[in-house]
Structures are given as C-alpha cells and as structure tokens.
Coordinates of C-alpha atoms and ligand atoms in Angstrom, one line a residue:
M17 CA -10.5 -8.2 29.7
T18 CA -11.6 -5.9 27.0
D19 CA -10.1 -6.1 23.5
P20 CA -7.5 -3.4 22.7
A21 CA -8.7 -0.5 20.6
P22 CA -8.5 -1.4 16.9
A23 CA -5.3 -0.2 15.2
R24 CA -5.7 3.0 13.1
L25 CA -5.0 2.6 9.3
V26 CA -4.6 5.5 6.9
V27 CA -4.7 4.4 3.3
L28 CA -3.2 6.4 0.4
L29 CA -4.3 5.7 -3.2
S30 CA -4.5 7.1 -6.7
G31 CA -7.0 4.9 -8.4
S32 CA -9.8 2.4 -8.2
G33 CA -9.2 1.4 -4.6
S34 CA -9.9 -2.3 -4.8
N35 CA -7.2 -2.9 -2.2
L36 CA -8.8 -0.3 0.0
Q37 CA -12.2 -2.1 -0.5
A38 CA -10.6 -5.4 0.6
L39 CA -9.4 -3.7 3.8
L40 CA -12.7 -2.0 4.4
D41 CA -14.4 -5.4 4.1
A42 CA -11.9 -7.1 6.4
T43 CA -12.1 -4.4 9.0
A44 CA -15.9 -4.9 9.3
D45 CA -14.9 -7.9 11.5
P46 CA -14.0 -6.6 15.0
G47 CA -11.6 -9.5 15.3
Y48 CA -9.5 -8.1 12.5
G49 CA -8.0 -5.6 14.9
A50 CA -7.9 -2.5 12.7
R51 CA -10.1 0.1 11.1
V52 CA -9.5 2.5 8.3
V53 CA -9.6 6.0 9.9
A54 CA -8.9 8.0 6.7
V55 CA -8.1 7.8 3.0
G56 CA -5.8 10.2 1.2
A57 CA -5.3 10.7 -2.5
D58 CA -3.1 12.7 -4.8
R59 CA -6.0 13.4 -7.2
D60 CA -9.7 14.0 -7.2
G61 CA -12.4 12.1 -9.1
I62 CA -11.1 8.5 -8.4
A63 CA -13.2 5.5 -7.5
G64 CA -11.1 5.0 -4.4
L65 CA -12.4 8.2 -2.8
D66 CA -15.9 7.2 -3.6
R67 CA -15.4 3.8 -1.9
A68 CA -14.1 5.6 1.2
A69 CA -17.0 8.0 1.2
A70 CA -19.5 5.1 0.8
A71 CA -17.9 3.5 3.9
G72 CA -18.2 6.8 5.9
V73 CA -14.4 7.1 6.1
P74 CA -13.0 10.7 6.0
T75 CA -10.9 11.6 2.9
F76 CA -8.3 14.2 2.0
V77 CA -6.7 15.1 -1.3
D78 CA -3.2 16.6 -1.7
R79 CA -2.3 17.4 -5.3
V80 CA 1.4 18.0 -5.9
K81 CA 0.5 20.9 -8.2
A82 CA -1.4 22.6 -5.4
Y83 CA 1.8 23.3 -3.6
P84 CA 4.8 25.6 -4.6
T85 CA 7.3 22.8 -4.2
R86 CA 7.4 19.1 -3.8
A87 CA 8.7 19.5 -0.3
D88 CA 5.7 21.6 0.6
W89 CA 3.4 18.9 -0.8
D90 CA 5.3 16.3 1.3
A91 CA 4.9 18.4 4.4
A92 CA 1.2 18.9 3.8
L93 CA 0.6 15.2 3.1
T94 CA 2.5 14.4 6.3
A95 CA 0.4 16.8 8.3
H96 CA -2.9 15.4 6.9
V97 CA -1.9 11.8 7.6
A98 CA -0.6 12.7 11.1
E99 CA -4.0 14.3 12.0
H100 CA -5.4 10.8 11.9
K101 CA -2.8 9.3 14.3
P102 CA -2.1 6.2 12.2
D103 CA -0.6 3.0 13.6
L104 CA 0.0 2.0 10.0
V105 CA 0.0 4.0 6.7
I106 CA -0.8 1.9 3.7
S107 CA 0.1 2.9 0.1
A108 CA -2.4 0.9 -2.0
G109 CA -1.9 2.1 -5.5
F110 CA -0.6 5.5 -4.4
L111 CA 1.4 6.7 -7.4
K112 CA 3.6 9.2 -5.6
L113 CA 7.0 8.8 -3.9
V114 CA 6.9 10.5 -0.5
G115 CA 9.8 12.7 0.7
D116 CA 12.0 13.0 3.7
T117 CA 9.4 14.7 5.9
F118 CA 6.9 11.9 5.4
L119 CA 9.5 9.2 5.9
T120 CA 10.8 10.8 9.1
A121 CA 7.3 10.8 10.5
F122 CA 6.0 7.4 9.2
G123 CA 9.0 5.5 7.8
D124 CA 8.8 2.9 10.5
R125 CA 5.1 2.1 9.7
Y126 CA 4.5 3.0 6.0
V127 CA 3.8 -0.1 3.8
N128 CA 3.3 -0.4 0.1
T129 CA 1.9 -3.1 -2.1
H130 CA 3.5 -3.5 -5.4
N131 CA 2.3 -5.6 -8.3
A132 CA 5.6 -7.4 -9.0
L133 CA 8.0 -9.8 -7.3
L134 CA 10.6 -7.3 -6.1
P135 CA 13.4 -6.7 -6.6
S136 CA 12.3 -7.5 -10.2
F137 CA 10.2 -5.0 -12.0
P138 CA 10.0 -1.9 -9.7
G139 CA 8.1 1.2 -10.8
I140 CA 4.6 1.7 -12.2
H141 CA 4.5 -1.0 -15.0
G142 CA 5.3 -4.1 -13.0
P143 CA 2.9 -6.5 -14.9
R144 CA 3.8 -5.1 -18.3
D145 CA 7.5 -5.3 -17.6
A146 CA 7.2 -8.9 -16.3
L147 CA 5.3 -9.9 -19.4
A148 CA 7.8 -8.3 -21.7
Y149 CA 10.7 -10.1 -19.9
G150 CA 9.0 -13.5 -20.4
V151 CA 8.9 -14.6 -16.7
K152 CA 6.8 -17.6 -15.9
V153 CA 5.7 -16.5 -12.5
A154 CA 4.6 -13.0 -11.4
G155 CA 3.1 -11.7 -8.2
A156 CA 2.9 -9.0 -5.6
T157 CA 5.2 -7.7 -2.9
L158 CA 4.2 -6.0 0.4
F159 CA 7.1 -4.1 1.9
F160 CA 8.0 -1.3 4.2
V161 CA 8.8 1.9 2.2
D162 CA 12.3 3.4 2.4
A163 CA 13.9 6.2 0.5
G164 CA 14.3 4.2 -2.7
V165 CA 11.9 3.1 -5.4
D166 CA 10.3 -0.2 -4.2
T167 CA 13.5 -1.1 -2.3
G168 CA 12.3 -1.4 1.3
P169 CA 12.3 -4.5 3.6
I170 CA 9.9 -7.2 2.3
I171 CA 7.0 -8.3 4.5
A172 CA 5.4 -10.8 2.2
Q173 CA 5.2 -12.0 -1.4
V174 CA 2.7 -14.0 -3.4
T175 CA 3.1 -15.6 -6.8
V176 CA 0.7 -16.2 -9.7
P177 CA 1.4 -18.0 -12.9
V178 CA 2.0 -16.2 -16.2
L179 CA 0.0 -17.8 -18.9
D180 CA 1.0 -18.0 -22.6
D181 CA -2.0 -16.0 -23.7
D182 CA -1.8 -13.4 -21.0
T183 CA -2.2 -9.7 -21.8
E184 CA -1.1 -6.9 -19.6
E185 CA -4.7 -6.6 -18.4
S186 CA -5.2 -10.3 -17.7
L187 CA -2.0 -10.6 -15.8
T188 CA -2.6 -7.4 -13.9
E189 CA -6.0 -8.7 -12.8
R190 CA -4.7 -12.1 -11.7
I191 CA -2.0 -10.4 -9.6
K192 CA -4.5 -8.0 -8.0
V193 CA -6.7 -10.9 -6.7
A194 CA -3.7 -12.4 -5.0
E195 CA -2.4 -9.0 -3.9
R196 CA -5.6 -8.1 -2.1
A197 CA -5.7 -11.3 -0.1
Q198 CA -2.0 -10.8 0.8
L199 CA -2.6 -7.2 1.9
V200 CA -5.5 -8.1 4.1
E201 CA -3.7 -11.1 5.7
Y202 CA -0.5 -9.3 6.4
V203 CA -1.9 -5.9 7.5
G204 CA -4.0 -7.9 10.0
R205 CA -1.0 -9.8 11.2
L206 CA 1.2 -6.7 11.5
V207 CA -1.4 -4.8 13.7
R208 CA -2.3 -7.8 15.8
E209 CA 1.1 -9.3 16.3
G210 CA 3.7 -6.6 15.7
W211 CA 6.9 -7.0 13.8
T212 CA 10.7 -6.6 13.9
I213 CA 13.1 -5.7 11.2
Q214 CA 16.8 -6.7 11.3
D215 CA 19.2 -6.6 8.4
R216 CA 16.2 -6.2 6.1
K217 CA 14.4 -9.3 7.4
V218 CA 10.9 -8.5 8.5
R219 CA 9.6 -11.0 11.2
I220 CA 6.2 -11.2 12.5
P221 CA 6.4 -13.1 15.8
Ligands
LIG5 C1 -2.2 -2.4 -7.3 O1 -2.1 -3.5 -8.1 C2 -0.9 -1.9 -6.9 O2 0.1 -2.8 -6.8 C3 -0.6 -1.0 -8.1 O3 -1.8 -0.4 -8.4 C4 -2.8 -1.2 -8.0 C5 -3.9 -0.5 -7.3 O4 -5.1 -1.1 -7.4 N1 0.5 -0.1 -7.8 P1 -6.4 -0.5 -6.6 O5 -6.5 1.0 -6.8 O6 -6.2 -0.9 -5.2 O7 -7.5 -1.2 -7.3

C-alpha cells in the first residue's frame, strides 16, 4: 500500500520564521506526513519569507493597508490561502487577527502558537506580561483559532521555568525553543492522526 499524500500546510507569519523553519526541517522527513505548500505574510522584508524562498516554497504577502477595508484584506487573505488547498493553516507569529471570511473558510483547521500559557497573558506581549506578573512558570500554547483573541480550544501546552534573572529576551527565547518542538510534534500528530473537539476539549486519537 502506498503512503497517503502528505498533508498540505499553509503557514502565516510576520517575523523571523523560526517556527516555520522548524516545520520545514521536520517535513523533510517523508514520515512526518505533511509539507509546507505556501507561506503567507502581512508584510514584506521579513526573514520568514526568506526562509520560505530558500526552501523553494511559494510565498504571498497581503498587507492590510493595500486594501480599502479590513474585510477586503480578510477576503484576499482567504483567497490566497485557499489557492493552496490547505489541510491545516498555521499561524506562526502572524500578528493579525483574521476576520469572519477567513474563519468561515478555515476555522475548523486554523491553528495558532502563542508564547504564553493561555488563558493567561493573551495578546502580543506574552513573555513580557508573564515576567511583569511574577509567574514562576511560563510556556507556549497551541490552539485552534476562534473569533476571540487567543481564546480557542487548546491542543497542547508546554511549560518552561521563569528564572530570577530573566529578561524579556531570555524568557522569550527559552519559550521559543519549547514552542517550536511542541509545534512540530503536534502538527505532525494532527495531520497523521486527526482530531476531535467536544466542549472545547481537543482530542487526538
Ligand atoms: C512565537 O514565539 C509566537 O508565539 C509569537 O511570535 C513568535 C514567532 O517567532 N507570537 P518566529 O517568527 O516563528 O521566530
């Protein structure tokens, strides 16, 4: 029996793309069960787009300001992602909230990795907010995106210690190491094994 075709991943990002790189590295193994078929961004000139190009992965950029309204941007982003027929769409440091059109198309298979232990510290300053609060453990959360800000059903979480001499930078980096490993592990499991969601509980058989 031949192996099934690898699942199609579209990755959205806004920055350095180290999570993308981890996925690109993992998908080099045919046994992983997925490949990155496109990378989209909300801005030009970021390292994440260079990483995609270096791997020969097609890219697209949809800047919010290039469209008359936010809804037009959302529709364009949805169309560009749809062109690549994704089985899973991954927000990996994508600093934009998508809208209704996108969620209608991909809300059942759009995952985001966030650098805090949700529901604590949503938003774009997770490590800074965790440090300011004085928590002793921090970490990352992988979840299915819903219409809220970092509120969707949780797929997986990983913790790292907060050290007394941590800075925002040192904590951010420690989280990112654990976050990348979690992303690779769970994206692979999702595409290979499938999942169910009931009453917010995500289960991978
Ligand atoms: C990740 O830590 C993510 O949680 C946060 O931005 C970071 C993206 O890093 N929202 P990279 O671009 O994948 O290196």
